[in-house]
Structures are given as structure tokens and as C-alpha cells.
mmCIF file of C-alpha atoms in Angstrom:
data_model
loop_
_atom_site.group_PDB
_atom_site.id
_atom_site.type_symbol
_atom_site.label_atom_id
_atom_site.label_comp_id
_atom_site.label_asym_id
_atom_site.label_seq_id
_atom_site.Cartn_x
_atom_site.Cartn_y
_atom_site.Cartn_z
ATOM 1 C CA MET G 28 35.482 97.427 -23.455
ATOM 2 C CA SER G 29 32.832 96.483 -25.975
ATOM 3 C CA ALA G 30 33.460 95.451 -29.550
ATOM 4 C CA VAL G 31 32.988 98.957 -30.996
ATOM 5 C CA GLN G 32 36.462 100.171 -31.840
ATOM 6 C CA ILE G 33 35.842 103.906 -32.290
ATOM 7 C CA VAL G 34 32.792 106.104 -31.724
ATOM 8 C CA LEU G 35 32.809 109.494 -33.462
ATOM 9 C CA VAL G 36 30.903 112.414 -31.952
ATOM 10 C CA GLY G 37 30.714 116.067 -32.924
ATOM 11 C CA PRO G 38 28.475 118.658 -34.525
ATOM 12 C CA MET G 39 26.607 118.245 -37.790
ATOM 13 C CA GLY G 40 28.793 118.759 -40.821
ATOM 14 C CA VAL G 41 32.085 118.010 -39.050
ATOM 15 C CA GLY G 42 32.744 114.951 -41.202
ATOM 16 C CA LYS G 43 31.846 112.060 -38.889
ATOM 17 C CA SER G 44 30.449 109.988 -41.768
ATOM 18 C CA THR G 45 33.329 110.649 -44.152
ATOM 19 C CA VAL G 46 36.028 110.125 -41.523
ATOM 20 C CA GLY G 47 34.162 107.133 -40.100
ATOM 21 C CA ARG G 48 34.181 105.359 -43.460
ATOM 22 C CA LEU G 49 37.876 106.111 -43.930
ATOM 23 C CA LEU G 50 38.697 104.861 -40.427
ATOM 24 C CA ALA G 51 36.773 101.639 -41.016
ATOM 25 C CA GLU G 52 38.654 101.125 -44.260
ATOM 26 C CA ARG G 53 42.040 101.802 -42.602
ATOM 27 C CA LEU G 54 41.230 99.522 -39.639
ATOM 28 C CA ASP G 55 39.643 96.849 -41.853
ATOM 29 C CA CYS G 56 36.379 96.833 -39.930
ATOM 30 C CA ALA G 57 32.730 97.733 -40.423
ATOM 31 C CA TYR G 58 31.294 101.265 -40.421
ATOM 32 C CA ARG G 59 27.872 102.259 -39.070
ATOM 33 C CA ASP G 60 26.084 105.591 -38.678
ATOM 34 C CA THR G 61 23.147 105.912 -36.288
ATOM 35 C CA ASP G 62 21.555 108.596 -38.487
ATOM 36 C CA ASP G 63 21.514 106.078 -41.358
ATOM 37 C CA ASP G 64 19.992 103.495 -38.997
ATOM 38 C CA ILE G 65 17.209 105.923 -38.061
ATOM 39 C CA VAL G 66 16.426 106.812 -41.682
ATOM 40 C CA ALA G 67 16.314 103.112 -42.650
ATOM 41 C CA GLU G 68 14.162 102.155 -39.658
ATOM 42 C CA GLN G 69 11.754 105.089 -39.940
ATOM 43 C CA GLY G 70 11.551 105.154 -43.743
ATOM 44 C CA ARG G 71 11.944 108.942 -43.818
ATOM 45 C CA THR G 72 14.583 111.605 -43.414
ATOM 46 C CA ILE G 73 15.679 113.009 -40.083
ATOM 47 C CA ALA G 74 14.426 116.418 -41.230
ATOM 48 C CA ASP G 75 10.981 114.881 -41.844
ATOM 49 C CA ILE G 76 10.951 113.329 -38.363
ATOM 50 C CA PHE G 77 11.778 116.742 -36.865
ATOM 51 C CA VAL G 78 9.026 118.438 -38.864
ATOM 52 C CA ASP G 79 6.393 115.729 -38.350
ATOM 53 C CA GLU G 80 7.034 114.799 -34.721
ATOM 54 C CA GLY G 81 9.373 117.400 -33.237
ATOM 55 C CA GLU G 82 12.804 117.226 -31.671
ATOM 56 C CA PRO G 83 11.813 115.345 -28.460
ATOM 57 C CA ALA G 84 10.333 112.469 -30.499
ATOM 58 C CA PHE G 85 13.421 112.374 -32.697
ATOM 59 C CA ARG G 86 15.730 112.315 -29.653
ATOM 60 C CA ALA G 87 13.834 109.325 -28.231
ATOM 61 C CA ILE G 88 14.249 107.458 -31.541
ATOM 62 C CA GLU G 89 17.912 108.471 -31.649
ATOM 63 C CA LYS G 90 18.564 107.283 -28.080
ATOM 64 C CA GLN G 91 17.304 103.791 -28.957
ATOM 65 C CA ALA G 92 19.291 103.732 -32.217
ATOM 66 C CA VAL G 93 22.501 104.618 -30.368
ATOM 67 C CA ARG G 94 21.870 102.059 -27.623
ATOM 68 C CA ARG G 95 21.244 99.349 -30.219
ATOM 69 C CA ALA G 96 24.287 100.277 -32.322
ATOM 70 C CA LEU G 97 26.609 100.345 -29.310
ATOM 71 C CA ALA G 98 25.376 96.881 -28.313
ATOM 72 C CA GLU G 99 25.474 95.322 -31.793
ATOM 73 C CA HIS G 100 28.214 96.974 -33.834
ATOM 74 C CA ASP G 101 31.832 95.896 -34.074
ATOM 75 C CA GLY G 102 33.771 98.649 -35.828
ATOM 76 C CA VAL G 103 33.579 102.399 -36.317
ATOM 77 C CA LEU G 104 30.352 104.104 -35.255
ATOM 78 C CA ALA G 105 29.307 107.682 -36.055
ATOM 79 C CA LEU G 106 26.637 109.269 -33.842
ATOM 80 C CA GLY G 107 24.261 112.077 -34.722
ATOM 81 C CA GLY G 108 25.347 115.514 -33.539
ATOM 82 C CA GLY G 109 22.783 115.768 -30.750
ATOM 83 C CA SER G 110 22.981 112.214 -29.438
ATOM 84 C CA ILE G 111 25.251 113.283 -26.557
ATOM 85 C CA LEU G 112 22.462 115.450 -25.136
ATOM 86 C CA ASP G 113 21.003 112.330 -23.524
ATOM 87 C CA GLU G 114 22.541 111.496 -20.133
ATOM 88 C CA ASP G 115 21.985 107.740 -20.553
ATOM 89 C CA THR G 116 23.765 107.837 -23.909
ATOM 90 C CA ARG G 117 26.715 109.683 -22.372
ATOM 91 C CA GLU G 118 26.918 106.998 -19.670
ATOM 92 C CA LEU G 119 26.847 104.239 -22.309
ATOM 93 C CA LEU G 120 29.761 105.881 -24.113
ATOM 94 C CA ALA G 121 31.967 105.542 -21.028
ATOM 95 C CA GLY G 122 33.042 102.041 -22.059
ATOM 96 C CA HIS G 123 34.095 103.013 -25.598
ATOM 97 C CA ARG G 124 36.913 104.828 -27.397
ATOM 98 C CA VAL G 125 35.220 108.113 -28.251
ATOM 99 C CA VAL G 126 36.670 110.803 -30.498
ATOM 100 C CA TYR G 127 35.169 114.291 -30.638
ATOM 101 C CA LEU G 128 35.677 115.818 -34.084
ATOM 102 C CA SER G 129 35.650 119.586 -33.628
ATOM 103 C CA MET G 130 35.535 122.610 -35.930
ATOM 104 C CA ASP G 131 35.072 126.363 -35.646
ATOM 105 C CA VAL G 132 31.944 128.246 -36.669
ATOM 106 C CA GLU G 133 33.233 129.565 -40.004
ATOM 107 C CA GLU G 134 34.136 126.083 -41.192
ATOM 108 C CA ALA G 135 30.807 124.746 -39.895
ATOM 109 C CA VAL G 136 28.764 127.313 -41.799
ATOM 110 C CA GLN G 137 30.846 126.699 -44.928
ATOM 111 C CA ARG G 138 30.244 122.944 -44.667
ATOM 112 C CA THR G 139 26.579 122.985 -43.634
ATOM 113 C CA GLY G 140 25.486 126.226 -45.305
ATOM 114 C CA LEU G 141 21.758 126.769 -45.347
ATOM 115 C CA ASN G 142 21.068 123.109 -45.985
ATOM 116 C CA ALA G 143 17.357 122.400 -45.497
ATOM 117 C CA ALA G 144 18.257 118.861 -44.415
ATOM 118 C CA ARG G 145 19.717 120.389 -41.228
ATOM 119 C CA PRO G 146 16.557 121.382 -39.357
ATOM 120 C CA LEU G 147 18.368 122.894 -36.369
ATOM 121 C CA LEU G 148 20.194 125.360 -38.644
ATOM 122 C CA ALA G 149 17.232 126.487 -40.749
ATOM 123 C CA VAL G 150 17.382 130.160 -39.701
ATOM 124 C CA ASN G 151 20.588 132.178 -39.148
ATOM 125 C CA PRO G 152 22.970 129.207 -39.260
ATOM 126 C CA ARG G 153 25.964 131.062 -37.731
ATOM 127 C CA ARG G 154 24.083 132.105 -34.613
ATOM 128 C CA GLN G 155 22.274 128.790 -34.277
ATOM 129 C CA TRP G 156 25.490 126.781 -34.710
ATOM 130 C CA ARG G 157 27.199 128.887 -32.032
ATOM 131 C CA GLU G 158 24.251 128.348 -29.674
ATOM 132 C CA LEU G 159 24.229 124.600 -30.350
ATOM 133 C CA MET G 160 27.949 124.409 -29.669
ATOM 134 C CA GLU G 161 27.655 126.437 -26.464
ATOM 135 C CA ALA G 162 25.092 123.891 -25.271
ATOM 136 C CA ARG G 163 26.983 120.821 -26.510
ATOM 137 C CA ARG G 164 30.759 121.445 -26.523
ATOM 138 C CA HIS G 165 31.221 120.466 -22.865
ATOM 139 C CA LEU G 166 29.191 117.284 -23.465
ATOM 140 C CA TYR G 167 31.312 116.281 -26.464
ATOM 141 C CA THR G 168 34.424 116.907 -24.386
ATOM 142 C CA GLU G 169 32.980 114.992 -21.417
ATOM 143 C CA VAL G 170 32.512 111.770 -23.406
ATOM 144 C CA ALA G 171 35.685 112.013 -25.508
ATOM 145 C CA ASP G 172 38.936 110.155 -25.043
ATOM 146 C CA ALA G 173 40.452 112.408 -27.713
ATOM 147 C CA VAL G 174 39.554 115.651 -29.480
ATOM 148 C CA VAL G 175 40.607 116.043 -33.117
ATOM 149 C CA ALA G 176 40.199 119.406 -34.878
ATOM 150 C CA THR G 177 39.006 119.106 -38.469
ATOM 151 C CA ASP G 178 39.492 122.745 -39.518
ATOM 152 C CA GLY G 179 41.534 123.095 -42.700
ATOM 153 C CA ARG G 180 42.266 119.367 -42.837
ATOM 154 C CA THR G 181 41.362 116.837 -45.492
ATOM 155 C CA PRO G 182 39.319 113.802 -44.428
ATOM 156 C CA GLU G 183 42.476 111.700 -44.835
ATOM 157 C CA GLU G 184 44.427 114.032 -42.505
ATOM 158 C CA VAL G 185 41.634 113.896 -39.914
ATOM 159 C CA THR G 186 41.536 110.103 -40.184
ATOM 160 C CA GLN G 187 45.273 109.887 -39.520
ATOM 161 C CA ALA G 188 44.949 112.342 -36.614
ATOM 162 C CA VAL G 189 42.254 110.119 -35.049
ATOM 163 C CA LEU G 190 44.444 107.038 -35.417
ATOM 164 C CA ASP G 191 47.390 108.946 -33.917
ATOM 165 C CA ALA G 192 45.302 110.309 -31.039
ATOM 166 C CA LEU G 193 44.136 106.801 -30.151
ATOM 167 C CA GLU G 194 47.529 105.276 -30.931
ATOM 168 C CA LEU G 195 45.978 102.837 -33.401
ATOM 169 C CA LYS G 196 47.629 101.402 -36.459
ATOM 170 C CA SER G 197 45.977 100.870 -39.833
ATOM 171 C CA ALA G 198 45.273 97.299 -40.873
#
């Protein structure tokens, strides 16, 4: 197993960043988010990359960011919601402790709303979120060692559920 302790996957708005930071704090390790890496490297938002270059170009950038983070990072790593679409990325995740943070559509729409920073949910977010999840749910499940539902839970409760699911103790 590589140095990365926990990799969080799941749809946009599920709380990967919030829970990831809390997990890193509880495990006394570093936190990293591949979306943050992409924004820092590209000097623009993910939404801007989607608008300027399209989804395929973004996915290529994302694939490299995930590969680099998995190779370099020692701690908790949060991946972008669509990163698991790439077969090579799913294969790379096989050597890591992966947790799929899940939520139902009503909670997703409440959390993400009509946020313009979420380019894949720009029109009819309920329908689009359902369609995204139909395409992705089996991929999240495929790569996950554990699935933790976030619905109706505080970030602290989700964090504890992740630790429990992986049988890890806080530092």
C-alpha cells in the first residue's frame, strides 16, 4: 500500500473537502484535494476550464493531477467527483484505502443548489445530478473499500463513520 492513508471519492457537494480536512486533523496527517491542485496549477477555476476547453480537456488535466497526488501525497486525499470516470485512475486506486461518500438527490440539490461553480449542474440540477449518479455510482462503489452515507449527518459524524468503517483510530 502506498503512503496515502485515505482517498475520498463521491459526487460534488458530498463533503469530501470538509470531511477530508477533519480526517487529516484526527489522524494527524496532511490533507490534499486534487481540485485545489488543478486550480493552483492552471491559475483558473475548474468552471473556467470547463467553459474554455471543455470536459475532455479538464478530465485529462484531472487524470494527471490524481496520478501525481497518489504518487506524492502522504495523508488524506480528496478527488474530484468525476475523477473515477477514468479507467486508469480506477486502477491506480486499487492500492489505496478508498471511501465513497454517498448522499441522496435531495441532499445533493440542497448542498449544491444552482451553484454556477458546478458546471455539470448548470441546468435542472435534480435531473442532471440523478443522471451523473446513474453513470457514476457503480464506479464509486467499484473503487471503494467502504461506503459512508452523509445524509443528515454532520461533518464530524461522517468523519467518525469513515474512521469506524476503516477501523482507524484518531491520533
